[in-house]
């Protein structure tokens, strides 16, 4: 059932042009989740749950860890919740609706994995909003750092200057983007 839901979500994103990572970047992020085995993942930008499903599949296999995911568009957030339920992973997710920059302030527990995939100019404010909860170290992944570099220049400058940070480029088979990158940063105090 899980695989059918994931496939259906991917098809819907392609057909309706709902932004999603696509399989190339999703595999990469899932690999990081497998490697880090995080206790708490926070994702900014749920859309309809495509990236969430990839990360939740790994958490389910590992048998530990939870996802808190935030989406500003309530219609998308509701679809994501329905998809998590159909895939049988809803018990591992806390789906929140709101502006990530504000919603992050309500998280009062340690966060060891952060995925930034919301509006580009909000990456730095979101990072600063959750920073008090980031563990030492914490894994921080930021999507769209190729196509969105100019809008998130403050974020990129900060992580590249202060932490171990690498840019990974991908050839992507999506109707709206063919090449993009993810920034992987290891946050340390
Ligand atoms: C690139 S999509 C997320 C894709 C998703 N992570 C995936 O791969 O399936 C970006 C999402 O961020 C949402 N968004 C934009 N601004 C936001 C904000 N300030 N707070 C939370 N979500 C936001 C958009 O509505 C959109 O659904």
PDB file of C-alpha atoms and ligand atoms in Angstrom:
ATOM      1  CA  UNK A   1       0.000   0.000   0.000  1.00  0.00           C
ATOM      2  CA  UNK A   2       2.800   2.423   0.900  1.00  0.00           C
ATOM      3  CA  UNK A   3       4.403   2.164  -2.554  1.00  0.00           C
ATOM      4  CA  UNK A   4       1.052   2.709  -4.293  1.00  0.00           C
ATOM      5  CA  UNK A   5       0.394   5.860  -2.280  1.00  0.00           C
ATOM      6  CA  UNK A   6       3.892   7.205  -3.020  1.00  0.00           C
ATOM      7  CA  UNK A   7       3.438   6.519  -6.728  1.00  0.00           C
ATOM      8  CA  UNK A   8       0.011   8.168  -6.725  1.00  0.00           C
ATOM      9  CA  UNK A   9       1.363  11.261  -4.944  1.00  0.00           C
ATOM     10  CA  UNK A  10       4.239  11.553  -7.431  1.00  0.00           C
ATOM     11  CA  UNK A  11       1.824  11.268 -10.372  1.00  0.00           C
ATOM     12  CA  UNK A  12      -0.497  13.885  -8.886  1.00  0.00           C
ATOM     13  CA  UNK A  13       2.408  16.304  -8.343  1.00  0.00           C
ATOM     14  CA  UNK A  14       3.553  15.854 -11.957  1.00  0.00           C
ATOM     15  CA  UNK A  15       0.037  16.249 -13.380  1.00  0.00           C
ATOM     16  CA  UNK A  16      -1.030  19.210 -11.227  1.00  0.00           C
ATOM     17  CA  UNK A  17       2.453  20.752 -11.061  1.00  0.00           C
ATOM     18  CA  UNK A  18       2.521  20.614  -7.291  1.00  0.00           C
ATOM     19  CA  UNK A  19       6.130  21.230  -6.285  1.00  0.00           C
ATOM     20  CA  UNK A  20       7.975  18.163  -4.966  1.00  0.00           C
ATOM     21  CA  UNK A  21      11.561  16.990  -4.688  1.00  0.00           C
ATOM     22  CA  UNK A  22      11.329  14.338  -7.393  1.00  0.00           C
ATOM     23  CA  UNK A  23      12.871  10.880  -6.984  1.00  0.00           C
ATOM     24  CA  UNK A  24      16.514  11.905  -7.544  1.00  0.00           C
ATOM     25  CA  UNK A  25      16.646  14.347  -4.646  1.00  0.00           C
ATOM     26  CA  UNK A  26      14.203  12.326  -2.509  1.00  0.00           C
ATOM     27  CA  UNK A  27      16.530   9.284  -2.633  1.00  0.00           C
ATOM     28  CA  UNK A  28      19.434  11.476  -1.553  1.00  0.00           C
ATOM     29  CA  UNK A  29      17.483  12.893   1.407  1.00  0.00           C
ATOM     30  CA  UNK A  30      16.225   9.439   2.397  1.00  0.00           C
ATOM     31  CA  UNK A  31      19.870   8.304   2.367  1.00  0.00           C
ATOM     32  CA  UNK A  32      20.727  11.031   4.859  1.00  0.00           C
ATOM     33  CA  UNK A  33      17.816  10.003   7.102  1.00  0.00           C
ATOM     34  CA  UNK A  34      19.066   6.404   6.969  1.00  0.00           C
ATOM     35  CA  UNK A  35      22.589   7.521   7.846  1.00  0.00           C
ATOM     36  CA  UNK A  36      21.686   9.913  10.673  1.00  0.00           C
ATOM     37  CA  UNK A  37      18.744   7.962  12.145  1.00  0.00           C
ATOM     38  CA  UNK A  38      17.246  11.151  13.549  1.00  0.00           C
ATOM     39  CA  UNK A  39      14.909  11.279  16.527  1.00  0.00           C
ATOM     40  CA  UNK A  40      13.042  14.356  15.294  1.00  0.00           C
ATOM     41  CA  UNK A  41      12.935  15.612  11.705  1.00  0.00           C
ATOM     42  CA  UNK A  42      11.442  19.034  11.050  1.00  0.00           C
ATOM     43  CA  UNK A  43      10.384  19.828   7.496  1.00  0.00           C
ATOM     44  CA  UNK A  44       9.354  23.302   6.305  1.00  0.00           C
ATOM     45  CA  UNK A  45       7.170  22.905   3.195  1.00  0.00           C
ATOM     46  CA  UNK A  46       5.083  19.705   3.252  1.00  0.00           C
ATOM     47  CA  UNK A  47       3.177  20.258  -0.018  1.00  0.00           C
ATOM     48  CA  UNK A  48       1.110  17.044  -0.338  1.00  0.00           C
ATOM     49  CA  UNK A  49       3.619  14.848   1.460  1.00  0.00           C
ATOM     50  CA  UNK A  50       5.916  13.463  -1.238  1.00  0.00           C
ATOM     51  CA  UNK A  51       9.200  14.221   0.564  1.00  0.00           C
ATOM     52  CA  UNK A  52       7.551  13.333   3.865  1.00  0.00           C
ATOM     53  CA  UNK A  53       6.630   9.873   2.592  1.00  0.00           C
ATOM     54  CA  UNK A  54      10.233   9.219   1.513  1.00  0.00           C
ATOM     55  CA  UNK A  55      11.553  10.177   4.952  1.00  0.00           C
ATOM     56  CA  UNK A  56       8.777   8.354   6.809  1.00  0.00           C
ATOM     57  CA  UNK A  57       9.487   5.136   4.942  1.00  0.00           C
ATOM     58  CA  UNK A  58      13.025   5.211   6.343  1.00  0.00           C
ATOM     59  CA  UNK A  59      11.848   6.060   9.872  1.00  0.00           C
ATOM     60  CA  UNK A  60       9.428   3.153   9.724  1.00  0.00           C
ATOM     61  CA  UNK A  61      12.190   0.778   8.611  1.00  0.00           C
ATOM     62  CA  UNK A  62      14.543   2.033  11.327  1.00  0.00           C
ATOM     63  CA  UNK A  63      11.742   1.733  13.903  1.00  0.00           C
ATOM     64  CA  UNK A  64      12.364   5.105  15.529  1.00  0.00           C
ATOM     65  CA  UNK A  65      12.070   8.816  14.857  1.00  0.00           C
ATOM     66  CA  UNK A  66       9.233  11.227  14.094  1.00  0.00           C
ATOM     67  CA  UNK A  67       8.518  13.921  11.511  1.00  0.00           C
ATOM     68  CA  UNK A  68       7.096  17.354  12.250  1.00  0.00           C
ATOM     69  CA  UNK A  69       6.127  18.929   8.934  1.00  0.00           C
ATOM     70  CA  UNK A  70       4.787  22.446   8.332  1.00  0.00           C
ATOM     71  CA  UNK A  71       2.738  23.732   5.374  1.00  0.00           C
ATOM     72  CA  UNK A  72       1.181  27.164   4.891  1.00  0.00           C
ATOM     73  CA  UNK A  73      -1.455  26.002   2.376  1.00  0.00           C
ATOM     74  CA  UNK A  74      -4.183  24.268   4.370  1.00  0.00           C
ATOM     75  CA  UNK A  75      -5.573  22.436   1.341  1.00  0.00           C
ATOM     76  CA  UNK A  76      -2.155  20.900   0.606  1.00  0.00           C
ATOM     77  CA  UNK A  77      -1.619  20.102   4.294  1.00  0.00           C
ATOM     78  CA  UNK A  78      -4.950  18.239   4.422  1.00  0.00           C
ATOM     79  CA  UNK A  79      -4.047  16.228   1.333  1.00  0.00           C
ATOM     80  CA  UNK A  80      -0.673  15.406   2.862  1.00  0.00           C
ATOM     81  CA  UNK A  81      -2.330  14.176   6.068  1.00  0.00           C
ATOM     82  CA  UNK A  82      -4.694  11.977   4.022  1.00  0.00           C
ATOM     83  CA  UNK A  83      -1.697  10.583   2.121  1.00  0.00           C
ATOM     84  CA  UNK A  84       0.191   9.817   5.346  1.00  0.00           C
ATOM     85  CA  UNK A  85      -2.902   8.003   6.635  1.00  0.00           C
ATOM     86  CA  UNK A  86      -3.372   5.976   3.431  1.00  0.00           C
ATOM     87  CA  UNK A  87       0.306   4.999   3.527  1.00  0.00           C
ATOM     88  CA  UNK A  88       0.008   3.803   7.137  1.00  0.00           C
ATOM     89  CA  UNK A  89       2.585   6.229   8.562  1.00  0.00           C
ATOM     90  CA  UNK A  90       0.341   8.895  10.132  1.00  0.00           C
ATOM     91  CA  UNK A  91       1.391   7.794  13.620  1.00  0.00           C
ATOM     92  CA  UNK A  92       4.933   8.990  12.855  1.00  0.00           C
ATOM     93  CA  UNK A  93       3.910  12.467  11.679  1.00  0.00           C
ATOM     94  CA  UNK A  94       2.849  15.683  13.324  1.00  0.00           C
ATOM     95  CA  UNK A  95       1.431  17.770  10.464  1.00  0.00           C
ATOM     96  CA  UNK A  96       1.114  21.476  11.200  1.00  0.00           C
ATOM     97  CA  UNK A  97      -0.537  24.247   9.192  1.00  0.00           C
ATOM     98  CA  UNK A  98       0.966  27.735   9.189  1.00  0.00           C
ATOM     99  CA  UNK A  99       3.864  29.946   8.236  1.00  0.00           C
ATOM    100  CA  UNK A 100       6.950  27.906   9.063  1.00  0.00           C
ATOM    101  CA  UNK A 101       8.821  30.863  10.502  1.00  0.00           C
ATOM    102  CA  UNK A 102       6.092  31.265  13.155  1.00  0.00           C
ATOM    103  CA  UNK A 103       5.164  27.589  13.594  1.00  0.00           C
ATOM    104  CA  UNK A 104       8.788  26.664  14.306  1.00  0.00           C
ATOM    105  CA  UNK A 105       8.684  28.787  17.448  1.00  0.00           C
ATOM    106  CA  UNK A 106       6.159  26.305  18.946  1.00  0.00           C
ATOM    107  CA  UNK A 107       8.631  23.423  18.739  1.00  0.00           C
ATOM    108  CA  UNK A 108      10.154  22.989  22.169  1.00  0.00           C
ATOM    109  CA  UNK A 109      12.055  19.743  21.807  1.00  0.00           C
ATOM    110  CA  UNK A 110      15.491  18.868  20.393  1.00  0.00           C
ATOM    111  CA  UNK A 111      15.593  18.666  16.595  1.00  0.00           C
ATOM    112  CA  UNK A 112      18.426  16.676  15.017  1.00  0.00           C
ATOM    113  CA  UNK A 113      17.367  16.875  11.348  1.00  0.00           C
ATOM    114  CA  UNK A 114      15.986  19.890   9.473  1.00  0.00           C
ATOM    115  CA  UNK A 115      14.744  20.015   5.873  1.00  0.00           C
ATOM    116  CA  UNK A 116      14.125  23.468   4.443  1.00  0.00           C
ATOM    117  CA  UNK A 117      11.843  23.248   1.386  1.00  0.00           C
ATOM    118  CA  UNK A 118       9.464  26.200   1.706  1.00  0.00           C
ATOM    119  CA  UNK A 119       9.645  29.709   0.199  1.00  0.00           C
ATOM    120  CA  UNK A 120      13.282  30.486  -0.543  1.00  0.00           C
ATOM    121  CA  UNK A 121      13.549  33.837   1.224  1.00  0.00           C
ATOM    122  CA  UNK A 122      12.290  32.230   4.422  1.00  0.00           C
ATOM    123  CA  UNK A 123      15.181  29.743   4.789  1.00  0.00           C
ATOM    124  CA  UNK A 124      17.359  31.995   6.928  1.00  0.00           C
ATOM    125  CA  UNK A 125      14.499  33.212   9.192  1.00  0.00           C
ATOM    126  CA  UNK A 126      13.353  29.584   9.589  1.00  0.00           C
ATOM    127  CA  UNK A 127      16.857  28.418  10.409  1.00  0.00           C
ATOM    128  CA  UNK A 128      17.208  31.147  13.058  1.00  0.00           C
ATOM    129  CA  UNK A 129      13.744  30.344  14.470  1.00  0.00           C
ATOM    130  CA  UNK A 130      14.585  26.660  15.055  1.00  0.00           C
ATOM    131  CA  UNK A 131      18.265  27.147  15.925  1.00  0.00           C
ATOM    132  CA  UNK A 132      17.666  27.121  19.724  1.00  0.00           C
ATOM    133  CA  UNK A 133      16.266  23.576  19.373  1.00  0.00           C
ATOM    134  CA  UNK A 134      18.951  22.204  17.039  1.00  0.00           C
ATOM    135  CA  UNK A 135      21.097  19.494  18.591  1.00  0.00           C
ATOM    136  CA  UNK A 136      24.879  19.665  18.499  1.00  0.00           C
ATOM    137  CA  UNK A 137      25.489  18.419  15.847  1.00  0.00           C
ATOM    138  CA  UNK A 138      22.349  18.561  13.687  1.00  0.00           C
ATOM    139  CA  UNK A 139      21.926  17.737  10.010  1.00  0.00           C
ATOM    140  CA  UNK A 140      20.405  20.567   7.979  1.00  0.00           C
ATOM    141  CA  UNK A 141      19.357  20.044   4.367  1.00  0.00           C
ATOM    142  CA  UNK A 142      18.131  22.879   2.145  1.00  0.00           C
ATOM    143  CA  UNK A 143      16.449  22.169  -1.189  1.00  0.00           C
ATOM    144  CA  UNK A 144      16.465  24.365  -4.312  1.00  0.00           C
ATOM    145  CA  UNK A 145      19.808  25.998  -3.586  1.00  0.00           C
ATOM    146  CA  UNK A 146      20.548  25.934  -7.328  1.00  0.00           C
ATOM    147  CA  UNK A 147      17.400  27.612  -8.667  1.00  0.00           C
ATOM    148  CA  UNK A 148      16.785  29.694  -5.530  1.00  0.00           C
ATOM    149  CA  UNK A 149      20.338  30.775  -4.667  1.00  0.00           C
ATOM    150  CA  UNK A 150      19.717  34.511  -5.085  1.00  0.00           C
ATOM    151  CA  UNK A 151      16.615  34.532  -2.861  1.00  0.00           C
ATOM    152  CA  UNK A 152      18.351  32.593  -0.093  1.00  0.00           C
ATOM    153  CA  UNK A 153      21.782  34.253  -0.321  1.00  0.00           C
ATOM    154  CA  UNK A 154      21.677  35.164   3.393  1.00  0.00           C
ATOM    155  CA  UNK A 155      21.062  31.524   4.363  1.00  0.00           C
ATOM    156  CA  UNK A 156      23.733  30.115   2.048  1.00  0.00           C
ATOM    157  CA  UNK A 157      26.327  32.627   3.160  1.00  0.00           C
ATOM    158  CA  UNK A 158      25.621  31.803   6.807  1.00  0.00           C
ATOM    159  CA  UNK A 159      25.875  28.015   6.544  1.00  0.00           C
ATOM    160  CA  UNK A 160      28.841  28.037   4.158  1.00  0.00           C
ATOM    161  CA  UNK A 161      30.796  30.423   6.401  1.00  0.00           C
ATOM    162  CA  UNK A 162      29.977  28.820   9.737  1.00  0.00           C
ATOM    163  CA  UNK A 163      29.492  25.069   9.269  1.00  0.00           C
ATOM    164  CA  UNK A 164      30.728  22.096   7.283  1.00  0.00           C
ATOM    165  CA  UNK A 165      28.525  22.608   4.210  1.00  0.00           C
ATOM    166  CA  UNK A 166      28.401  21.012   0.765  1.00  0.00           C
ATOM    167  CA  UNK A 167      26.336  21.622  -2.368  1.00  0.00           C
ATOM    168  CA  UNK A 168      25.082  18.514  -4.213  1.00  0.00           C
ATOM    169  CA  UNK A 169      23.832  18.945  -7.779  1.00  0.00           C
ATOM    170  CA  UNK A 170      21.201  16.742  -9.421  1.00  0.00           C
ATOM    171  CA  UNK A 171      19.900  16.157 -12.911  1.00  0.00           C
ATOM    172  CA  UNK A 172      16.153  16.113 -12.385  1.00  0.00           C
ATOM    173  CA  UNK A 173      13.383  14.683 -14.509  1.00  0.00           C
ATOM    174  CA  UNK A 174      10.520  17.033 -13.608  1.00  0.00           C
ATOM    175  CA  UNK A 175       8.441  19.120 -16.027  1.00  0.00           C
ATOM    176  CA  UNK A 176       9.417  22.378 -14.295  1.00  0.00           C
ATOM    177  CA  UNK A 177      13.094  21.849 -13.410  1.00  0.00           C
ATOM    178  CA  UNK A 178      15.989  19.888 -14.931  1.00  0.00           C
ATOM    179  CA  UNK A 179      18.925  20.814 -12.708  1.00  0.00           C
ATOM    180  CA  UNK A 180      19.027  21.875  -9.076  1.00  0.00           C
ATOM    181  CA  UNK A 181      20.973  21.394  -5.862  1.00  0.00           C
ATOM    182  CA  UNK A 182      20.640  20.547  -2.171  1.00  0.00           C
ATOM    183  CA  UNK A 183      22.886  22.086   0.475  1.00  0.00           C
ATOM    184  CA  UNK A 184      23.881  19.702   3.274  1.00  0.00           C
ATOM    185  CA  UNK A 185      25.176  21.473   6.368  1.00  0.00           C
ATOM    186  CA  UNK A 186      26.303  19.972   9.639  1.00  0.00           C
ATOM    187  CA  UNK A 187      25.252  22.457  12.286  1.00  0.00           C
ATOM    188  CA  UNK A 188      27.510  22.748  15.344  1.00  0.00           C
ATOM    189  CA  UNK A 189      27.464  25.259  18.153  1.00  0.00           C
TER     190      UNK A 189
HETATM  191  C1  LIG B   1       8.734  22.938  -2.891  1.00  0.00           C
HETATM  192  S1  LIG B   1       7.215  22.749  -2.096  1.00  0.00           S
HETATM  193  C2  LIG B   1       7.508  21.473  -0.933  1.00  0.00           C
HETATM  194  C3  LIG B   1       7.702  20.146  -1.556  1.00  0.00           C
HETATM  195  C4  LIG B   1       7.727  18.990  -0.608  1.00  0.00           C
HETATM  196  N1  LIG B   1       8.753  19.135   0.384  1.00  0.00           N
HETATM  197  C5  LIG B   1       7.927  17.725  -1.379  1.00  0.00           C
HETATM  198  O1  LIG B   1       9.047  17.484  -1.846  1.00  0.00           O
HETATM  199  O2  LIG B   1       6.941  16.984  -1.544  1.00  0.00           O
HETATM  200  C6  LIG B   1       7.132  24.158  -1.096  1.00  0.00           C
HETATM  201  C7  LIG B   1       5.910  24.213  -0.197  1.00  0.00           C
HETATM  202  O3  LIG B   1       6.142  25.206   0.811  1.00  0.00           O
HETATM  203  C8  LIG B   1       4.936  25.834   1.084  1.00  0.00           C
HETATM  204  N2  LIG B   1       5.244  27.124   1.715  1.00  0.00           N
HETATM  205  C9  LIG B   1       5.551  28.293   1.100  1.00  0.00           C
HETATM  206  N3  LIG B   1       5.792  29.234   2.014  1.00  0.00           N
HETATM  207  C10 LIG B   1       5.677  28.655   3.226  1.00  0.00           C
HETATM  208  C11 LIG B   1       5.804  29.117   4.562  1.00  0.00           C
HETATM  209  N4  LIG B   1       6.129  30.369   4.823  1.00  0.00           N
HETATM  210  N5  LIG B   1       5.612  28.223   5.563  1.00  0.00           N
HETATM  211  C12 LIG B   1       5.283  26.934   5.310  1.00  0.00           C
HETATM  212  N6  LIG B   1       5.130  26.459   4.064  1.00  0.00           N
HETATM  213  C13 LIG B   1       5.333  27.293   3.036  1.00  0.00           C
HETATM  214  C14 LIG B   1       4.235  25.935  -0.263  1.00  0.00           C
HETATM  215  O4  LIG B   1       2.844  26.094  -0.102  1.00  0.00           O
HETATM  216  C15 LIG B   1       4.645  24.613  -0.916  1.00  0.00           C
HETATM  217  O5  LIG B   1       3.652  23.630  -0.735  1.00  0.00           O
END
